[in-house]
Amino acid sequence: MVALNPRLYVTYNNHNTWKLHVSNVQANDSGTYMCQVNTDPMKSQMGHLSVVIPPDIVDSVTEGSSAQEGGSIRLTCTATGVPPPTVLWRREGNRPIVFRHDGGRERKVVDSYGGESLELSHVQRTDMGAYYCIASNGIPPTVSRRYHVEVHFIPQVKVTNQLVGAPLGSDVELQCYIEASPKAMNSWYREDGKSLLSDKLLENPKLRVKEAHVNVYSIWMNLTIKSLSPGDYGTYLCASVNALGKMESQVSLHRLELSVNGFGAEEPMVSGAAWQRARNQQPATSQAHQYFLTRHLPPQIYALLLTLLRYVNTF
């Protein structure tokens, strides 16, 4: 009976209309209500109340997961509401969700995926990042939760050029690209001639290390050496270490000497082992300045190129 519930009451307009009012509506108020007129014969009319509830995501679910590269990750998002919500998964930045075969080959690539559970198998580092569980049932507001996926792997280190030549007094930049997860310690070192690492290079006016993040797991770490002196030439190591292992790659910085040719112009030359290596590899480059071995150009072209090089270096 309505009289037994203080949140329900009836109003009458002194004519022929009775209204049932429900205050502070609760989920258990849903159901069928009967209006009964005690006449002879008795008359009644039925009415149904459906209480809708906006979606909510259960607080106890895990908000992240991690696995080594090649492993599996399962994300679960439980949502409640009336009517029952629809759960949709999306990646941050509209990046695609990738499903893979046992061998790691892509099986299906989608922009979104429906279901309370999202299972990623044979994960790769490109699967790393934020995933959103979005729950909606037509009753505002739509709710979402952010899950962070981490894919762990041994660091990978690549240098742009393994052999770099530059003359005395010039500036040179050694470039190193690193991919690592979990977070790694990255450093430049000098090699001491016995294939052992000496003290870590410290920041000073002559040396500058600059890091530029590409994404959540990769960065550029470039070393700039200013005003090259004889002691600056040698082997430099770009190293990265995390909980899974260590990786390094080396750059050989050698002196590029300038000699005066018969036309009075300076021309680049290297000697000995450095020249033998240079003949067998791509010419080394650096971002700060670029020097090319041009032994086979005519002397007139030498003079023109070196005049242009000196002009550029004044800026």
GROMACS .gro file of C-alpha atoms in nm:
model
  315
    1MET     CA    1   0.000   0.000   0.000
    2VAL     CA    2   0.110   0.355  -0.078
    3ALA     CA    3   0.033   0.457   0.277
    4LEU     CA    4   0.314   0.235   0.406
    5ASN     CA    5   0.588   0.417   0.213
    6PRO     CA    6   0.663   0.778   0.310
    7ARG     CA    7   0.819   0.848  -0.032
    8LEU     CA    8   0.489   0.771  -0.209
    9TYR     CA    9   0.182   0.989  -0.180
   10VAL     CA   10  -0.141   1.057  -0.373
   11THR     CA   11  -0.296   1.388  -0.476
   12TYR     CA   12  -0.658   1.453  -0.586
   13ASN     CA   13  -0.788   1.741  -0.796
   14ASN     CA   14  -1.139   1.738  -0.645
   15HIS     CA   15  -1.283   1.611  -0.969
   16ASN     CA   16  -1.187   1.274  -1.108
   17THR     CA   17  -0.805   1.255  -1.117
   18TRP     CA   18  -0.576   1.093  -0.864
   19LYS     CA   19  -0.199   1.114  -0.909
   20LEU     CA   20   0.068   0.896  -0.751
   21HIS     CA   21   0.393   1.079  -0.668
   22VAL     CA   22   0.723   0.907  -0.597
   23SER     CA   23   0.998   1.115  -0.439
   24ASN     CA   24   1.369   1.029  -0.426
   25VAL     CA   25   1.318   0.746  -0.674
   26GLN     CA   26   1.511   0.427  -0.593
   27ALA     CA   27   1.596   0.127  -0.810
   28ASN     CA   28   1.351  -0.093  -0.618
   29ASP     CA   29   1.065   0.144  -0.703
   30SER     CA   30   1.049  -0.022  -1.045
   31GLY     CA   31   0.740  -0.234  -1.095
   32THR     CA   32   0.366  -0.234  -1.164
   33TYR     CA   33   0.132  -0.004  -0.970
   34MET     CA   34  -0.248  -0.039  -0.958
   35CYS     CA   35  -0.499   0.241  -0.912
   36GLN     CA   36  -0.817   0.093  -0.761
   37VAL     CA   37  -1.163   0.257  -0.739
   38ASN     CA   38  -1.386   0.088  -0.484
   39THR     CA   39  -1.713   0.100  -0.672
   40ASP     CA   40  -1.958  -0.174  -0.748
   41PRO     CA   41  -1.827  -0.331  -0.952
   42MET     CA   42  -1.465  -0.240  -0.853
   43LYS     CA   43  -1.257  -0.072  -1.121
   44SER     CA   44  -0.877  -0.058  -1.153
   45GLN     CA   45  -0.603   0.059  -1.388
   46MET     CA   46  -0.243  -0.061  -1.403
   47GLY     CA   47   0.067   0.148  -1.457
   48HIS     CA   48   0.433   0.043  -1.485
   49LEU     CA   49   0.731   0.238  -1.353
   50SER     CA   50   1.077   0.168  -1.495
   51VAL     CA   51   1.364   0.329  -1.304
   52VAL     CA   52   1.670   0.389  -1.524
   53ILE     CA   53   2.021   0.418  -1.380
   54PRO     CA   54   2.317   0.579  -1.559
   55PRO     CA   55   2.619   0.356  -1.617
   56ASP     CA   56   2.890   0.309  -1.358
   57ILE     CA   57   3.221   0.123  -1.375
   58VAL     CA   58   3.300  -0.099  -1.078
   59ASP     CA   59   3.578   0.060  -0.873
   60SER     CA   60   3.757  -0.263  -0.783
   61VAL     CA   61   3.884  -0.344  -1.134
   62THR     CA   62   4.255  -0.324  -1.208
   63GLU     CA   63   4.351  -0.011  -1.396
   64GLY     CA   64   4.657  -0.139  -1.578
   65SER     CA   65   4.852  -0.442  -1.689
   66SER     CA   66   5.196  -0.536  -1.816
   67ALA     CA   67   5.364  -0.823  -1.999
   68GLN     CA   68   5.688  -0.898  -2.174
   69GLU     CA   69   5.693  -0.864  -2.550
   70GLY     CA   70   5.527  -1.171  -2.701
   71GLY     CA   71   5.310  -1.231  -2.394
   72SER     CA   72   4.940  -1.168  -2.332
   73ILE     CA   73   4.741  -0.898  -2.156
   74ARG     CA   74   4.378  -0.911  -2.045
   75LEU     CA   75   4.185  -0.598  -1.947
   76THR     CA   76   3.848  -0.634  -1.775
   77CYS     CA   77   3.594  -0.356  -1.726
   78THR     CA   78   3.270  -0.433  -1.537
   79ALA     CA   79   2.991  -0.178  -1.574
   80THR     CA   80   2.652  -0.157  -1.404
   81GLY     CA   81   2.337   0.037  -1.487
   82VAL     CA   82   1.974   0.008  -1.601
   83PRO     CA   83   1.935  -0.081  -1.879
   84PRO     CA   84   2.259  -0.284  -1.883
   85PRO     CA   85   2.538  -0.072  -2.035
   86THR     CA   86   2.728  -0.144  -2.353
   87VAL     CA   87   3.107  -0.151  -2.303
   88LEU     CA   88   3.337  -0.029  -2.579
   89TRP     CA   89   3.719  -0.024  -2.584
   90ARG     CA   90   3.923   0.245  -2.760
   91ARG     CA   91   4.289   0.347  -2.761
   92GLU     CA   92   4.413   0.690  -2.670
   93GLY     CA   93   4.477   0.914  -2.969
   94ASN     CA   94   4.247   0.702  -3.190
   95ARG     CA   95   4.527   0.450  -3.240
   96PRO     CA   96   4.413   0.108  -3.369
   97ILE     CA   97   4.364  -0.200  -3.151
   98VAL     CA   98   4.560  -0.493  -3.298
   99PHE     CA   99   4.474  -0.862  -3.257
  100ARG     CA  100   4.742  -1.114  -3.359
  101HIS     CA  101   4.782  -1.478  -3.459
  102ASP     CA  102   5.002  -1.718  -3.260
  103GLY     CA  103   5.304  -1.624  -3.467
  104GLY     CA  104   5.257  -1.255  -3.395
  105ARG     CA  105   5.120  -1.171  -3.740
  106GLU     CA  106   4.832  -0.924  -3.744
  107ARG     CA  107   4.493  -1.094  -3.754
  108LYS     CA  108   4.257  -0.801  -3.715
  109VAL     CA  109   4.296  -0.426  -3.670
  110VAL     CA  110   3.999  -0.227  -3.536
  111ASP     CA  111   3.930   0.124  -3.413
  112SER     CA  112   3.711  -0.004  -3.126
  113TYR     CA  113   3.615  -0.333  -2.964
  114GLY     CA  114   3.294  -0.424  -2.780
  115GLY     CA  115   3.284  -0.639  -2.466
  116GLU     CA  116   3.377  -0.625  -2.099
  117SER     CA  117   3.709  -0.805  -2.158
  118LEU     CA  118   3.982  -0.706  -2.401
  119GLU     CA  119   4.249  -0.973  -2.453
  120LEU     CA  120   4.568  -0.891  -2.642
  121SER     CA  121   4.795  -1.183  -2.732
  122HIS     CA  122   5.153  -1.179  -2.863
  123VAL     CA  123   5.178  -0.814  -2.764
  124GLN     CA  124   5.439  -0.588  -2.919
  125ARG     CA  125   5.583  -0.258  -2.804
  126THR     CA  126   5.350  -0.074  -3.040
  127ASP     CA  127   5.058  -0.200  -2.829
  128MET     CA  128   5.184   0.001  -2.534
  129GLY     CA  129   4.984   0.300  -2.414
  130ALA     CA  130   4.644   0.397  -2.278
  131TYR     CA  131   4.320   0.208  -2.345
  132TYR     CA  132   3.977   0.343  -2.253
  133CYS     CA  133   3.676   0.142  -2.136
  134ILE     CA  134   3.363   0.341  -2.228
  135ALA     CA  135   3.025   0.241  -2.079
  136SER     CA  136   2.693   0.380  -2.204
  137ASN     CA  137   2.326   0.281  -2.188
  138GLY     CA  138   2.148   0.585  -2.329
  139ILE     CA  139   2.115   0.743  -1.984
  140PRO     CA  140   2.362   1.027  -1.937
  141PRO     CA  141   2.635   1.062  -1.847
  142THR     CA  142   2.851   0.813  -2.037
  143VAL     CA  143   3.144   0.706  -1.819
  144SER     CA  144   3.495   0.587  -1.902
  145ARG     CA  145   3.805   0.456  -1.733
  146ARG     CA  146   4.167   0.471  -1.847
  147TYR     CA  147   4.386   0.158  -1.841
  148HIS     CA  148   4.761   0.173  -1.903
  149VAL     CA  149   4.929  -0.114  -2.087
  150GLU     CA  150   5.305  -0.167  -2.058
  151VAL     CA  151   5.504  -0.403  -2.280
  152HIS     CA  152   5.852  -0.481  -2.147
  153PHE     CA  153   6.159  -0.568  -2.354
  154ILE     CA  154   6.539  -0.546  -2.346
  155PRO     CA  155   6.670  -0.206  -2.462
  156GLN     CA  156   6.755  -0.159  -2.827
  157VAL     CA  157   7.019   0.098  -2.918
  158LYS     CA  158   7.100   0.228  -3.266
  159VAL     CA  159   7.343   0.501  -3.369
  160THR     CA  160   7.282   0.701  -3.685
  161ASN     CA  161   7.645   0.669  -3.800
  162GLN     CA  162   7.909   0.433  -3.665
  163LEU     CA  163   8.195   0.631  -3.824
  164VAL     CA  164   8.201   1.010  -3.798
  165GLY     CA  165   8.478   1.240  -3.920
  166ALA     CA  166   8.520   1.606  -3.825
  167PRO     CA  167   8.815   1.852  -3.823
  168LEU     CA  168   8.973   2.015  -3.520
  169GLY     CA  169   8.782   2.308  -3.374
  170SER     CA  170   8.447   2.206  -3.520
  171ASP     CA  171   8.129   2.102  -3.341
  172VAL     CA  172   7.987   1.755  -3.394
  173GLU     CA  173   7.671   1.575  -3.283
  174LEU     CA  174   7.657   1.199  -3.228
  175GLN     CA  175   7.305   1.064  -3.262
  176CYS     CA  176   7.160   0.765  -3.074
  177TYR     CA  177   6.809   0.616  -3.091
  178ILE     CA  178   6.689   0.408  -2.793
  179GLU     CA  179   6.383   0.188  -2.737
  180ALA     CA  180   6.332   0.046  -2.388
  181SER     CA  181   6.061  -0.063  -2.143
  182PRO     CA  182   6.046  -0.054  -1.848
  183LYS     CA  183   6.216   0.282  -1.813
  184ALA     CA  184   6.590   0.263  -1.872
  185MET     CA  185   6.899   0.453  -1.763
  186ASN     CA  186   7.059   0.597  -2.077
  187SER     CA  187   7.412   0.737  -2.098
  188TRP     CA  188   7.703   0.824  -2.325
  189TYR     CA  189   8.045   0.682  -2.230
  190ARG     CA  190   8.403   0.693  -2.357
  191GLU     CA  191   8.580   0.366  -2.431
  192ASP     CA  192   8.929   0.336  -2.277
  193GLY     CA  193   9.090   0.121  -2.544
  194LYS     CA  194   9.038  -0.207  -2.356
  195SER     CA  195   8.670  -0.230  -2.445
  196LEU     CA  196   8.584  -0.118  -2.091
  197LEU     CA  197   8.362   0.174  -1.999
  198SER     CA  198   8.527   0.457  -1.815
  199ASP     CA  199   8.355   0.732  -1.618
  200LYS     CA  200   8.018   0.852  -1.735
  201LEU     CA  201   8.028   1.169  -1.943
  202LEU     CA  202   7.914   1.460  -1.731
  203GLU     CA  203   7.748   1.777  -1.853
  204ASN     CA  204   7.994   2.063  -1.904
  205PRO     CA  205   8.025   2.359  -2.143
  206LYS     CA  206   8.203   2.141  -2.396
  207LEU     CA  207   7.964   1.845  -2.385
  208ARG     CA  208   7.588   1.853  -2.406
  209VAL     CA  209   7.345   1.559  -2.400
  210LYS     CA  210   6.998   1.628  -2.536
  211GLU     CA  211   6.704   1.387  -2.510
  212ALA     CA  212   6.392   1.406  -2.728
  213HIS     CA  213   6.107   1.165  -2.654
  214VAL     CA  214   5.946   1.004  -2.960
  215ASN     CA  215   5.680   0.804  -2.775
  216VAL     CA  216   5.629   0.624  -2.445
  217TYR     CA  217   5.916   0.380  -2.507
  218SER     CA  218   6.163   0.548  -2.745
  219ILE     CA  219   6.386   0.855  -2.737
  220TRP     CA  220   6.668   1.024  -2.925
  221MET     CA  221   6.972   1.087  -2.705
  222ASN     CA  222   7.225   1.302  -2.890
  223LEU     CA  223   7.570   1.405  -2.770
  224THR     CA  224   7.713   1.736  -2.892
  225ILE     CA  225   8.088   1.794  -2.862
  226LYS     CA  226   8.197   2.155  -2.914
  227SER     CA  227   8.532   2.285  -3.041
  228LEU     CA  228   8.690   1.945  -3.105
  229SER     CA  229   9.038   1.896  -2.962
  230PRO     CA  230   9.277   1.602  -3.020
  231GLY     CA  231   9.165   1.433  -2.698
  232ASP     CA  232   8.803   1.425  -2.814
  233TYR     CA  233   8.866   1.173  -3.092
  234GLY     CA  234   8.804   0.808  -3.020
  235THR     CA  235   8.518   0.569  -2.952
  236TYR     CA  236   8.195   0.676  -2.784
  237LEU     CA  237   7.939   0.434  -2.646
  238CYS     CA  238   7.566   0.497  -2.626
  239ALA     CA  239   7.432   0.263  -2.357
  240SER     CA  240   7.089   0.177  -2.217
  241VAL     CA  241   7.008  -0.053  -1.924
  242ASN     CA  242   6.679  -0.155  -1.763
  243ALA     CA  243   6.553  -0.441  -1.546
  244LEU     CA  244   6.564  -0.685  -1.840
  245GLY     CA  245   6.912  -0.620  -1.972
  246LYS     CA  246   7.167  -0.386  -2.124
  247MET     CA  247   7.249  -0.283  -2.478
  248GLU     CA  248   7.503  -0.044  -2.628
  249SER     CA  249   7.621   0.080  -2.965
  250GLN     CA  250   7.940   0.264  -3.052
  251VAL     CA  251   8.046   0.557  -3.265
  252SER     CA  252   8.403   0.608  -3.381
  253LEU     CA  253   8.490   0.978  -3.403
  254HIS     CA  254   8.806   1.038  -3.606
  255ARG     CA  255   8.993   1.347  -3.712
  256LEU     CA  256   8.923   1.482  -4.057
  257GLU     CA  257   9.229   1.681  -4.163
  258LEU     CA  258   9.218   1.967  -4.409
  259SER     CA  259   9.518   2.003  -4.643
  260VAL     CA  260   9.597   2.273  -4.897
  261ASN     CA  261   9.586   2.153  -5.257
  262GLY     CA  262   9.764   2.298  -5.559
  263PHE     CA  263   9.495   2.561  -5.605
  264GLY     CA  264   9.539   2.707  -5.255
  265ALA     CA  265   9.213   2.560  -5.130
  266GLU     CA  266   9.168   2.331  -4.832
  267GLU     CA  267   9.050   1.980  -4.904
  268PRO     CA  268   8.941   1.710  -4.659
  269MET     CA  269   9.168   1.411  -4.615
  270VAL     CA  270   9.196   1.120  -4.378
  271SER     CA  271   9.477   0.874  -4.352
  272GLY     CA  272   9.553   0.519  -4.253
  273ALA     CA  273   9.292   0.294  -4.102
  274ALA     CA  274   9.030   0.567  -4.089
  275TRP     CA  275   9.047   0.614  -4.467
  276GLN     CA  276   9.024   0.239  -4.525
  277ARG     CA  277   8.709   0.224  -4.314
  278ALA     CA  278   8.563   0.529  -4.482
  279ARG     CA  279   8.598   0.371  -4.822
  280ASN     CA  280   8.395   0.070  -4.710
  281GLN     CA  281   8.115   0.256  -4.530
  282GLN     CA  282   7.868   0.534  -4.591
  283PRO     CA  283   8.026   0.874  -4.520
  284ALA     CA  284   7.959   0.965  -4.160
  285THR     CA  285   7.737   1.261  -4.092
  286SER     CA  286   7.641   1.469  -3.795
  287GLN     CA  287   7.355   1.709  -3.745
  288ALA     CA  288   7.572   1.999  -3.629
  289HIS     CA  289   7.803   1.992  -3.932
  290GLN     CA  290   7.836   1.747  -4.218
  291TYR     CA  291   8.169   1.660  -4.377
  292PHE     CA  292   8.197   1.437  -4.681
  293LEU     CA  293   8.502   1.259  -4.823
  294THR     CA  294   8.530   1.395  -5.176
  295ARG     CA  295   8.868   1.266  -5.293
  296HIS     CA  296   8.756   1.202  -5.648
  297LEU     CA  297   8.615   1.548  -5.727
  298PRO     CA  298   8.807   1.784  -5.960
  299PRO     CA  299   9.018   2.048  -5.778
  300GLN     CA  300   8.795   2.330  -5.903
  301ILE     CA  301   8.494   2.168  -5.736
  302TYR     CA  302   8.702   2.117  -5.419
  303ALA     CA  303   8.775   2.487  -5.399
  304LEU     CA  304   8.412   2.582  -5.457
  305LEU     CA  305   8.276   2.337  -5.199
  306LEU     CA  306   8.525   2.433  -4.930
  307THR     CA  307   8.465   2.804  -4.983
  308LEU     CA  308   8.095   2.736  -4.939
  309LEU     CA  309   8.166   2.524  -4.628
  310ARG     CA  310   8.368   2.804  -4.465
  311TYR     CA  311   8.088   3.049  -4.546
  312VAL     CA  312   7.823   2.822  -4.387
  313ASN     CA  313   8.037   2.768  -4.075
  314THR     CA  314   8.040   3.143  -4.007
  315PHE     CA  315   7.669   3.124  -3.914
   0.00000   0.00000   0.00000
